[in-house]
mmCIF file of C-alpha atoms in Angstrom:
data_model
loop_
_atom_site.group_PDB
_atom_site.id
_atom_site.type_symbol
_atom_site.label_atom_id
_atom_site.label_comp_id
_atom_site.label_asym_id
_atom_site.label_seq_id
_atom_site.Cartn_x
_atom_site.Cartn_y
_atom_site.Cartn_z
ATOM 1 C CA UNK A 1 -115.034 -117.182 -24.321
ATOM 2 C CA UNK A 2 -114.985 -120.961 -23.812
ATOM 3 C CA UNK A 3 -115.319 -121.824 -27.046
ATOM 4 C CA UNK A 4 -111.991 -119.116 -28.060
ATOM 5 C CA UNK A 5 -110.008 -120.354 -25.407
ATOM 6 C CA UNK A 6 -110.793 -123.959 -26.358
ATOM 7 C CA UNK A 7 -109.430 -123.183 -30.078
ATOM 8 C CA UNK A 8 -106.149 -121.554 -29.056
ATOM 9 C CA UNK A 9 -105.434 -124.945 -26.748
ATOM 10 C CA UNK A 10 -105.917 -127.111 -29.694
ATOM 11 C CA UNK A 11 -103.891 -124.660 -31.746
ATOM 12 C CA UNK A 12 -101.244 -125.464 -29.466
ATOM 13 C CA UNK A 13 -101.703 -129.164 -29.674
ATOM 14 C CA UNK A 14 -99.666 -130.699 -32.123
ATOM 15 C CA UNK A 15 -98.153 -134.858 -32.565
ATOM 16 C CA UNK A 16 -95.111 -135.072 -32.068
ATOM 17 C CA UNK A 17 -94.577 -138.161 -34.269
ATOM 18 C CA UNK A 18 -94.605 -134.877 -37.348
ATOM 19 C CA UNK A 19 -91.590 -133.243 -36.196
ATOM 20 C CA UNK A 20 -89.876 -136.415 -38.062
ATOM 21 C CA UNK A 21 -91.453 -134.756 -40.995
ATOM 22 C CA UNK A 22 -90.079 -131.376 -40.114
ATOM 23 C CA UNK A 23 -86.277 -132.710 -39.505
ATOM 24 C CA UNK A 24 -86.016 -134.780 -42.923
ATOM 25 C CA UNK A 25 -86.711 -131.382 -44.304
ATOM 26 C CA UNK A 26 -84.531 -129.619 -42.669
ATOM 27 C CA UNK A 27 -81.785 -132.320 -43.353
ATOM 28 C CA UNK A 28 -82.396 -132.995 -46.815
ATOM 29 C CA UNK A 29 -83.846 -129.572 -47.922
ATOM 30 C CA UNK A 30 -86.154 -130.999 -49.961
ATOM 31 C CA UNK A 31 -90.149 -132.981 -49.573
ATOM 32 C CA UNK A 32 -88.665 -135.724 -52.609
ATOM 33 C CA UNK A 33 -85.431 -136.725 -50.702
ATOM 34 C CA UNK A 34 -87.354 -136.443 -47.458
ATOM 35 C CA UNK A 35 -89.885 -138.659 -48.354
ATOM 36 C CA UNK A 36 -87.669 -141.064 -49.493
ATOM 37 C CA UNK A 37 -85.230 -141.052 -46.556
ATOM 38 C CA UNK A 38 -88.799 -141.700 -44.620
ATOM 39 C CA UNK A 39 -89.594 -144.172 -46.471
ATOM 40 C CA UNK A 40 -93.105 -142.041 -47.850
ATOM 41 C CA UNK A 41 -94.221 -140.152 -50.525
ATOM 42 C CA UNK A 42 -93.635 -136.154 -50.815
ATOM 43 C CA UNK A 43 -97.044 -135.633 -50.597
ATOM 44 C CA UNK A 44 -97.323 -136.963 -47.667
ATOM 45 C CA UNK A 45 -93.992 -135.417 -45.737
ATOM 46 C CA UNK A 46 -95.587 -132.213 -47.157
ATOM 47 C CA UNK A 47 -99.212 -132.446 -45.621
ATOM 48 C CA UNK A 48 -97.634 -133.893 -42.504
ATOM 49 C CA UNK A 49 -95.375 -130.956 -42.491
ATOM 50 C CA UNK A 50 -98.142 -128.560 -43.189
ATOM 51 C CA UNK A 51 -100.267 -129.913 -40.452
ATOM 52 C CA UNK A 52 -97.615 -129.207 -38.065
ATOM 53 C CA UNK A 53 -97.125 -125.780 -38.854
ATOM 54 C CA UNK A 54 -100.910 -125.047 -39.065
ATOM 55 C CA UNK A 55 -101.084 -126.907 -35.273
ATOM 56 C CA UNK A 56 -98.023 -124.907 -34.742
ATOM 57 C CA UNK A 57 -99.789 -121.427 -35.697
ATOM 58 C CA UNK A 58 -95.685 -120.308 -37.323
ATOM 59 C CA UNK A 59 -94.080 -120.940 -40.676
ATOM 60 C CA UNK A 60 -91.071 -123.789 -40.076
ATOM 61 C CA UNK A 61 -90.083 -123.638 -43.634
ATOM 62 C CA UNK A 62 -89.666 -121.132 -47.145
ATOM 63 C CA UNK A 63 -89.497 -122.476 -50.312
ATOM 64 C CA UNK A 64 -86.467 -121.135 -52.278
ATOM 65 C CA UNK A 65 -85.293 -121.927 -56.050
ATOM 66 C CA UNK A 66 -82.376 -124.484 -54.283
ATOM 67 C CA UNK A 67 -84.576 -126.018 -52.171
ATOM 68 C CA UNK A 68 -86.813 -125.542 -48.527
ATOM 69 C CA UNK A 69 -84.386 -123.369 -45.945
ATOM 70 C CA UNK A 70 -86.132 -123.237 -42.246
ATOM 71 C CA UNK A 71 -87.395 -120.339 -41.041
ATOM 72 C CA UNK A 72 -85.823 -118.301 -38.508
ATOM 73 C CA UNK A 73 -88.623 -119.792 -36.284
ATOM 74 C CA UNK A 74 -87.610 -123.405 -37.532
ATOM 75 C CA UNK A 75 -84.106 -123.070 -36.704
ATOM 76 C CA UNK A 76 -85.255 -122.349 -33.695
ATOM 77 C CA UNK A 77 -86.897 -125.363 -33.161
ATOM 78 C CA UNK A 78 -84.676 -127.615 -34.541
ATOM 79 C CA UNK A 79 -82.362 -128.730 -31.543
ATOM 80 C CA UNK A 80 -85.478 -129.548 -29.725
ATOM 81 C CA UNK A 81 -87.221 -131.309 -32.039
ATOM 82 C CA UNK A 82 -83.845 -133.189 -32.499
ATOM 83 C CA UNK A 83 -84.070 -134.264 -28.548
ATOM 84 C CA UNK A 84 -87.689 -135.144 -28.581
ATOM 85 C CA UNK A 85 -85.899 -137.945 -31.977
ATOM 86 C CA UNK A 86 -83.299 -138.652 -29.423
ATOM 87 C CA UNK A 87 -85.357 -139.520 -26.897
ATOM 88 C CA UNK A 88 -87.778 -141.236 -28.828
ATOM 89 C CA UNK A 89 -85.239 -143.757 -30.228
ATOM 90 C CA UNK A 90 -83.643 -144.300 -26.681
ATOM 91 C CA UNK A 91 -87.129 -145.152 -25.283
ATOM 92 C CA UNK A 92 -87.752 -147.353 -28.327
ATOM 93 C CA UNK A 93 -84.045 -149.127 -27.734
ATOM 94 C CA UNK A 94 -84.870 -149.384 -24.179
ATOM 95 C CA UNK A 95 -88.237 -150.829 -24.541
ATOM 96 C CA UNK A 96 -87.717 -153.212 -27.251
ATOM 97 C CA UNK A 97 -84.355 -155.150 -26.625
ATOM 98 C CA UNK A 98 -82.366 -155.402 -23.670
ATOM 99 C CA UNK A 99 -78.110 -156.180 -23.805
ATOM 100 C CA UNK A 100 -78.500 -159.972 -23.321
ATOM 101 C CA UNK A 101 -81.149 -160.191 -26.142
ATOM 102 C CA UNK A 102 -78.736 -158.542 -28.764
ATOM 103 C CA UNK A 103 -77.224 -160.806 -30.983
ATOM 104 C CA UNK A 104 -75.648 -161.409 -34.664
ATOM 105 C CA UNK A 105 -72.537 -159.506 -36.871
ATOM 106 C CA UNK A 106 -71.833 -155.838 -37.255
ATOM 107 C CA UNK A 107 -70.386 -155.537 -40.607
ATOM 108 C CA UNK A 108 -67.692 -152.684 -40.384
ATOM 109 C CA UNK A 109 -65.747 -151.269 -43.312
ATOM 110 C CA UNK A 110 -62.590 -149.033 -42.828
ATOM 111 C CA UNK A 111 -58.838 -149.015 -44.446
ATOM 112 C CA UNK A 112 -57.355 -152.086 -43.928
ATOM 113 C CA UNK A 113 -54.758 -149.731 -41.594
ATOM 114 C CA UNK A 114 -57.303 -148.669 -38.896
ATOM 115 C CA UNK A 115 -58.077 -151.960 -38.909
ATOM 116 C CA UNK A 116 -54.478 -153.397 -37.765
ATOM 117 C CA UNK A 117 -54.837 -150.620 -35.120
ATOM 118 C CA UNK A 118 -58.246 -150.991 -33.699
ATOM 119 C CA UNK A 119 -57.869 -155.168 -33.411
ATOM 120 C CA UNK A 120 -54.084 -154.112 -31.283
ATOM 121 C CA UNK A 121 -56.368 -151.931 -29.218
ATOM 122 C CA UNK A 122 -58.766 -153.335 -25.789
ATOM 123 C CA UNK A 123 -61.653 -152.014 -27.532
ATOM 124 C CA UNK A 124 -63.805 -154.525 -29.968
ATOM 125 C CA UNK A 125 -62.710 -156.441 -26.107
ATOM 126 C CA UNK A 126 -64.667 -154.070 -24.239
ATOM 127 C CA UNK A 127 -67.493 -153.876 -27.024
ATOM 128 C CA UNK A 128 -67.322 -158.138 -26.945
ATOM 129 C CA UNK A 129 -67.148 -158.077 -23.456
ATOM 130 C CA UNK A 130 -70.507 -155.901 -22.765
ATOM 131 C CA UNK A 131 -72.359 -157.590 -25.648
ATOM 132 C CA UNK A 132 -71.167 -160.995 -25.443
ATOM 133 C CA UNK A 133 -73.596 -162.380 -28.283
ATOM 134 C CA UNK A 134 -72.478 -159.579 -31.220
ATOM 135 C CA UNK A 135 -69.586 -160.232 -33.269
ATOM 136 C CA UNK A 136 -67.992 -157.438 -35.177
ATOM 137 C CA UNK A 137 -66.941 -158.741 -38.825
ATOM 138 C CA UNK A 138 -64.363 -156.073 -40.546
ATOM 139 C CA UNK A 139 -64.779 -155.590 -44.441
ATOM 140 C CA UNK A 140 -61.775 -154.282 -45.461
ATOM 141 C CA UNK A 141 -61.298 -151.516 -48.502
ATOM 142 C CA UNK A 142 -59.885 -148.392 -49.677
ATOM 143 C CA UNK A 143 -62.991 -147.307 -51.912
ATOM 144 C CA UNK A 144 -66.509 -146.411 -50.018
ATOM 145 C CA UNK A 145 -68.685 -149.234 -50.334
ATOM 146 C CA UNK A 146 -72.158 -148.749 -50.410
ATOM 147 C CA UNK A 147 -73.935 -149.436 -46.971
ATOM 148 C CA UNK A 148 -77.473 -148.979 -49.223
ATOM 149 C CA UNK A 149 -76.253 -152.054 -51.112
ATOM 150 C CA UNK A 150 -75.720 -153.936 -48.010
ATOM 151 C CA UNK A 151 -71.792 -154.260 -48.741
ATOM 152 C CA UNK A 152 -71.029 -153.437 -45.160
ATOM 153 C CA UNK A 153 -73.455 -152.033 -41.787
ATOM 154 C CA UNK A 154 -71.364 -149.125 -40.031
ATOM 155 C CA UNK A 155 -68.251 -147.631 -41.758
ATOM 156 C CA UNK A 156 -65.703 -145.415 -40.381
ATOM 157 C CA UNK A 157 -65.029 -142.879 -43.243
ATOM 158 C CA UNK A 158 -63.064 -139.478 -43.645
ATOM 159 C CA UNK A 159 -63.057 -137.060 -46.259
ATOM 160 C CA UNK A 160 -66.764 -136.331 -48.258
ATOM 161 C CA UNK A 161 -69.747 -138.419 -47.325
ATOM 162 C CA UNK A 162 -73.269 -139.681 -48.856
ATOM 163 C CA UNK A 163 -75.870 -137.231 -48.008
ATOM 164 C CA UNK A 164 -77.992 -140.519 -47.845
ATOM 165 C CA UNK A 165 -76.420 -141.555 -44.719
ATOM 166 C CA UNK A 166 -76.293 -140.662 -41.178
ATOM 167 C CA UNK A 167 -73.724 -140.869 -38.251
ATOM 168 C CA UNK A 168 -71.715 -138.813 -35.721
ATOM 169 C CA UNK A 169 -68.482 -137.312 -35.930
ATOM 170 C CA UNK A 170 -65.747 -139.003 -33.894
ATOM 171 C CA UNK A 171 -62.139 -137.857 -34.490
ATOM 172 C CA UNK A 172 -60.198 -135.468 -36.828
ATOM 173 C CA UNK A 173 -58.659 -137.142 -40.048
ATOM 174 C CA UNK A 174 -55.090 -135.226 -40.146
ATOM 175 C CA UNK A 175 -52.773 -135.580 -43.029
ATOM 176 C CA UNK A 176 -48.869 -134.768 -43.772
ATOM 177 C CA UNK A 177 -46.397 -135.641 -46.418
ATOM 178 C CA UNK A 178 -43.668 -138.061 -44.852
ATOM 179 C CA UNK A 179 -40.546 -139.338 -46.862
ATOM 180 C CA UNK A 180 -38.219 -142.234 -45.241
ATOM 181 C CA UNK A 181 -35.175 -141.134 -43.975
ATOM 182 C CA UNK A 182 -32.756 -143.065 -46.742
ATOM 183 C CA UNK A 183 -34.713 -140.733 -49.286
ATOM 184 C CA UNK A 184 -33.945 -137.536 -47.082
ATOM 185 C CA UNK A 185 -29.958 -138.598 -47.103
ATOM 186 C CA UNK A 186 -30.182 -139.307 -50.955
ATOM 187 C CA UNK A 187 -32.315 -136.375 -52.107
ATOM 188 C CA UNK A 188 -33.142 -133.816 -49.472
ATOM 189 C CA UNK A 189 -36.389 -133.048 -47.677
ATOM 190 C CA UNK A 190 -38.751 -129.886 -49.303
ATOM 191 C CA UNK A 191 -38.869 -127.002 -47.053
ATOM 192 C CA UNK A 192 -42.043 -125.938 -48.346
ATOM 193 C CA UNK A 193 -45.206 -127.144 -50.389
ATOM 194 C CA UNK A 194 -44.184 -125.496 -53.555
ATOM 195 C CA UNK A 195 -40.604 -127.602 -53.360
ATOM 196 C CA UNK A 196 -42.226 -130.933 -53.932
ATOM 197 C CA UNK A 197 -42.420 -130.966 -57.577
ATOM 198 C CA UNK A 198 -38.743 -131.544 -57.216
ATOM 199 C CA UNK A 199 -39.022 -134.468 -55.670
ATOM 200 C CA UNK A 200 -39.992 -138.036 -56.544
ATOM 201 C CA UNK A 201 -43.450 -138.769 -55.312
ATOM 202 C CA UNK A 202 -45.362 -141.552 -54.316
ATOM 203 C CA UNK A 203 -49.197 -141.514 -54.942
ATOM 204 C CA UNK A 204 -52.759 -143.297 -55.190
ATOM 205 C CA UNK A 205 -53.471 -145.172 -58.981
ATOM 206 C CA UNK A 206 -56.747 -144.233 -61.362
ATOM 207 C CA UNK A 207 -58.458 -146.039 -59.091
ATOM 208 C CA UNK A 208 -57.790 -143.535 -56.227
ATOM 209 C CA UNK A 209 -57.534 -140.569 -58.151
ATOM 210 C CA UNK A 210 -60.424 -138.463 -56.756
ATOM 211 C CA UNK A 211 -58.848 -139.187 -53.160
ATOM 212 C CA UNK A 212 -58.127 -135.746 -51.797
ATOM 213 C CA UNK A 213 -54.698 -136.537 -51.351
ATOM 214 C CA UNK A 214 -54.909 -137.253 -55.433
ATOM 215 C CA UNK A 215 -56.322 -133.738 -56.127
ATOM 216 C CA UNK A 216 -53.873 -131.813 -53.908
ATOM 217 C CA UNK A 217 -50.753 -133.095 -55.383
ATOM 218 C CA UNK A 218 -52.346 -132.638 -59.101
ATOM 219 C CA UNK A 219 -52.764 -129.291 -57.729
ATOM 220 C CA UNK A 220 -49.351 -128.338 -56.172
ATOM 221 C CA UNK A 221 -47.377 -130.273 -58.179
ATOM 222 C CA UNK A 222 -48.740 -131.272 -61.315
ATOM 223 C CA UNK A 223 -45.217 -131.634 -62.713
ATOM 224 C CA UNK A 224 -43.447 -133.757 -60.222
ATOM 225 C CA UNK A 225 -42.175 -137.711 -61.145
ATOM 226 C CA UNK A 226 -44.239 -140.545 -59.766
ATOM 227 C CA UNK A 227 -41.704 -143.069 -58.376
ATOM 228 C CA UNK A 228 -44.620 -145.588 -57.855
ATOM 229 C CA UNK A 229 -48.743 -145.123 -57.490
ATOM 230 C CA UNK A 230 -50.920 -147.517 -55.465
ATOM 231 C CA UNK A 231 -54.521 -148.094 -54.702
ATOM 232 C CA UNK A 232 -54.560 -148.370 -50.543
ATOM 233 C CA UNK A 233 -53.346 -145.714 -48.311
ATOM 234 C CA UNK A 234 -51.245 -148.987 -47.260
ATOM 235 C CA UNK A 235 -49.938 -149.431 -50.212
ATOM 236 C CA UNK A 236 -48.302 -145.613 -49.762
ATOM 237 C CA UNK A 237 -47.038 -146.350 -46.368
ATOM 238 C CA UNK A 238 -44.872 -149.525 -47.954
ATOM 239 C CA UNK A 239 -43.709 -147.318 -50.602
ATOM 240 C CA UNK A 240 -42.627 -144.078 -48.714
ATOM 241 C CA UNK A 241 -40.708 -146.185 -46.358
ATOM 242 C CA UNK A 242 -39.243 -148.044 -49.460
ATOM 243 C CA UNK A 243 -37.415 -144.994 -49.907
ATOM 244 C CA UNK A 244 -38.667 -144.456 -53.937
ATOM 245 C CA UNK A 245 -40.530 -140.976 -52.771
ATOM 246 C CA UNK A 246 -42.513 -139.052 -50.894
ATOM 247 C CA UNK A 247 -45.891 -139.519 -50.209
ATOM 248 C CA UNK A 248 -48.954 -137.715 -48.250
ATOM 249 C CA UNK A 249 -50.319 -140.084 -45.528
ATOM 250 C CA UNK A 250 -52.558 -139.897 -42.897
ATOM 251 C CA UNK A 251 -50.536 -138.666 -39.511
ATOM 252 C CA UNK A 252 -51.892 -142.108 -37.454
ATOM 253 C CA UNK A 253 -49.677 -144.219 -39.863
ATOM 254 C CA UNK A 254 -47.079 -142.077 -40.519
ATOM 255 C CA UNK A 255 -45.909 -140.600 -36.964
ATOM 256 C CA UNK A 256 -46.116 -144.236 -35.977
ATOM 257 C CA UNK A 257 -43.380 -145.600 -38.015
ATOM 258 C CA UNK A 258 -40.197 -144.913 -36.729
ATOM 259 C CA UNK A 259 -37.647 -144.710 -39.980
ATOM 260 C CA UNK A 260 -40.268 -142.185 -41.372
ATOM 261 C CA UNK A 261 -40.049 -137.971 -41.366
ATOM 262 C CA UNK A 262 -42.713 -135.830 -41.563
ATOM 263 C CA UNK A 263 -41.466 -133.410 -43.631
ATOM 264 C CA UNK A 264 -44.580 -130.957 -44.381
ATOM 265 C CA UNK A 265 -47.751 -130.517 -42.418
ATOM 266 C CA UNK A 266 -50.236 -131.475 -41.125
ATOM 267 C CA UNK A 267 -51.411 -130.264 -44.943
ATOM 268 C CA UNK A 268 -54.468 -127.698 -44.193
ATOM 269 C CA UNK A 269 -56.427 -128.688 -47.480
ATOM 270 C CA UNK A 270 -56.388 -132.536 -46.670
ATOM 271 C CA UNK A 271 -58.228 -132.094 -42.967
ATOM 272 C CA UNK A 272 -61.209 -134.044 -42.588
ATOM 273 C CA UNK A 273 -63.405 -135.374 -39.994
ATOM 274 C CA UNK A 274 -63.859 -139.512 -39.386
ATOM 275 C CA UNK A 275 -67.369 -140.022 -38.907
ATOM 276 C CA UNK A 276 -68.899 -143.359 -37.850
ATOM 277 C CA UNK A 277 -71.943 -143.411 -40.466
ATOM 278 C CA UNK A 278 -74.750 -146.022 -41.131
ATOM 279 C CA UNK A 279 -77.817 -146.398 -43.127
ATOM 280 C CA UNK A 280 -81.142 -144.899 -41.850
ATOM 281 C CA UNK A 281 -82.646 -147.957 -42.577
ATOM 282 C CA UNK A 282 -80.346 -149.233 -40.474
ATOM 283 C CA UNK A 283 -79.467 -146.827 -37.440
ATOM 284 C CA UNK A 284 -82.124 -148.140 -35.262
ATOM 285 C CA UNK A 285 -81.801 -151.603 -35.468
ATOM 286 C CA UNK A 286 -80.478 -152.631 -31.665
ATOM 287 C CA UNK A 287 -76.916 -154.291 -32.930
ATOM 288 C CA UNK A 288 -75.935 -151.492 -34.939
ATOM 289 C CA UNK A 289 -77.205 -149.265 -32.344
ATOM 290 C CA UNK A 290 -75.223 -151.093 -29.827
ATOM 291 C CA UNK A 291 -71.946 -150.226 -31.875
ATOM 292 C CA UNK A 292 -73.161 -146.826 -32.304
ATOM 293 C CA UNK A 293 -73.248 -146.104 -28.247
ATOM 294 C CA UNK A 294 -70.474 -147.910 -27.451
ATOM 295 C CA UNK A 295 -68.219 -146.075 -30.504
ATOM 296 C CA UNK A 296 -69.416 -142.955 -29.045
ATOM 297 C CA UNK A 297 -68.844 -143.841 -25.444
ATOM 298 C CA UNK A 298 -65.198 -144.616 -26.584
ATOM 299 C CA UNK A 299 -64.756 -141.539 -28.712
ATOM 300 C CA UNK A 300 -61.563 -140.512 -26.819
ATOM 301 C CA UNK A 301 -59.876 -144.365 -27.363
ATOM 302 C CA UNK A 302 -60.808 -143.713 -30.972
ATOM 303 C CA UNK A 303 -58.743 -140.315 -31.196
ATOM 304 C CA UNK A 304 -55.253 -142.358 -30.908
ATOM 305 C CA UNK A 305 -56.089 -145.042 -33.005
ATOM 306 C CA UNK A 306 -57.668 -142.737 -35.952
ATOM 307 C CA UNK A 307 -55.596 -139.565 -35.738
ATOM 308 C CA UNK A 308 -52.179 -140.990 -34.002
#
């Protein structure tokens, strides 16, 4: 009877450092891309992950032709094991560096717009303010650099993201179209989606052209003029208030110029989220995950400057 009982407690027993295992699984639906986003080989997330369900005594995961899908047990489990990683990295933050000991440059990359917005803003002054030795250093650009490069630390990003990197969401990216309002008294203002391939139209350049906002008009109006075509959202802004057409533009930029109409929208099909995203690698070093806590803290300052 001892010797039972003594088997189903060790049963039981399990380390927690292997639900890390079990979460890169379940985020990556695969033991190759888990291992790598670890850092290990397959073999090892998959005898780590095996261990952990034997411990466990219940099947976390099923193997399927598209990948590994959790069980309904593993779903389960999921939000808790995704606590126990919380707290883990809170009690290694808290334990390893303290707010006066953080120091050196958070590389950020966003549009150039959000940019102009955030610096008009209090808050890099509050985030300067509680962590007097960090310095936030902006890296302006249009296209997605690649944070696995090293081209920038933490980027604010709507629209499709890498798989490879992780982040939080922290605002809704909204879209409309907008036209200026010497083009409305010249040539009218569409009353409907369908209308705009009568109009002249401002858009994004090759460069751009698998932008969202790209697609959509190729979609509903693949025969409409193209008074001009640029390759920064700023760019459009400069050119729909020019008067030469309209153009689709986030609602942030657009409601906030005053000789501007938006005249469809918000446009369903160009809604995104902005997430603030980082690097793995990277998400548990303590400046960037200063910037993380404070971004979050300030999620409701962000909303204005973001989505207008």
């Amino acid at each position: 009877m001892r010797d039972r009982a003594a088997e189903v407690h060790n049963q039981q027993m399990f380390d927690w450092n292997d639900l890390k295992y079990f979460l890169a699984v379940a985020r990556h639906h695969s033991t190759i891309a888990a291992g790598k986003s670890l850092g290990l080989s397959q073999s090892t997330v998959h005898r780590r992950l095996s261990e952990l369900e034997r411990r466990i005594g219940r099947q976390l995961v099923t193997r399927h032709p598209t990948g590994y899908r959790l069980t309904e047990f593993g779903e389960e489990l999921r939000p808790f094991a995704e606590r126990v990683e919380d707290a883990v990295t809170d009690v290694e933050r808290r334990v390893t560096d303290t707010a006066r000991d953080l120091t050196g440059v958070i590389r950020v990359t966003c549009p150039e717009p959000i940019v102009f917005r955030m610096t008009k803003s209090s808050l890099l002054d509050r985030f300067h303010a509680r962590h007097p030795k960090l310095r936030v250093e902006f890296v302006t650009s249009d296209r997605y650099l690649d944070l696995s490069k090293g081209e920038a630390d933490v980027a604010f990003r709507s629209g499709d993201t890498d798989d490879e990197l992780v982040g939080r969401k922290i605002a809704d990216s909204i879209w409309a179209v907008y036209a200026s309002r010497t083009y409305i008294d010249r040539h009218g203002q569409p009353e409907r989606v369908e209308d705009l391939s009568r109009h002249l139209l401002v858009g994004f350049d090759e460069s751009l052209n698998q932008h969202r906002a790209a697609k959509w008009l190729r979609e509903v109006a693949p025969d409409a003029k193209m008074s001009a075509r640029n390759n920064s959202v700023l760019g459009l802004v400069y050119a729909v208030k020019s008067g030469i057409g309209l153009g689709a533009l986030p609602t942030a930029l657009g409601d906030a110029e005053s000789d501007l109409v938006r005249v469809l929208g918000p446009i369903p099909e160009l809604a995104r989220s902005w997430r603030l995203l980082t690097h793995p690698d990277l998400r548990r070093v303590p400046r960037i995950a200063a910037f993380f806590d404070f971004i979050i803290e300030e999620r409701e300052s962000l909303k204005s400057i973001l989505t207008g």
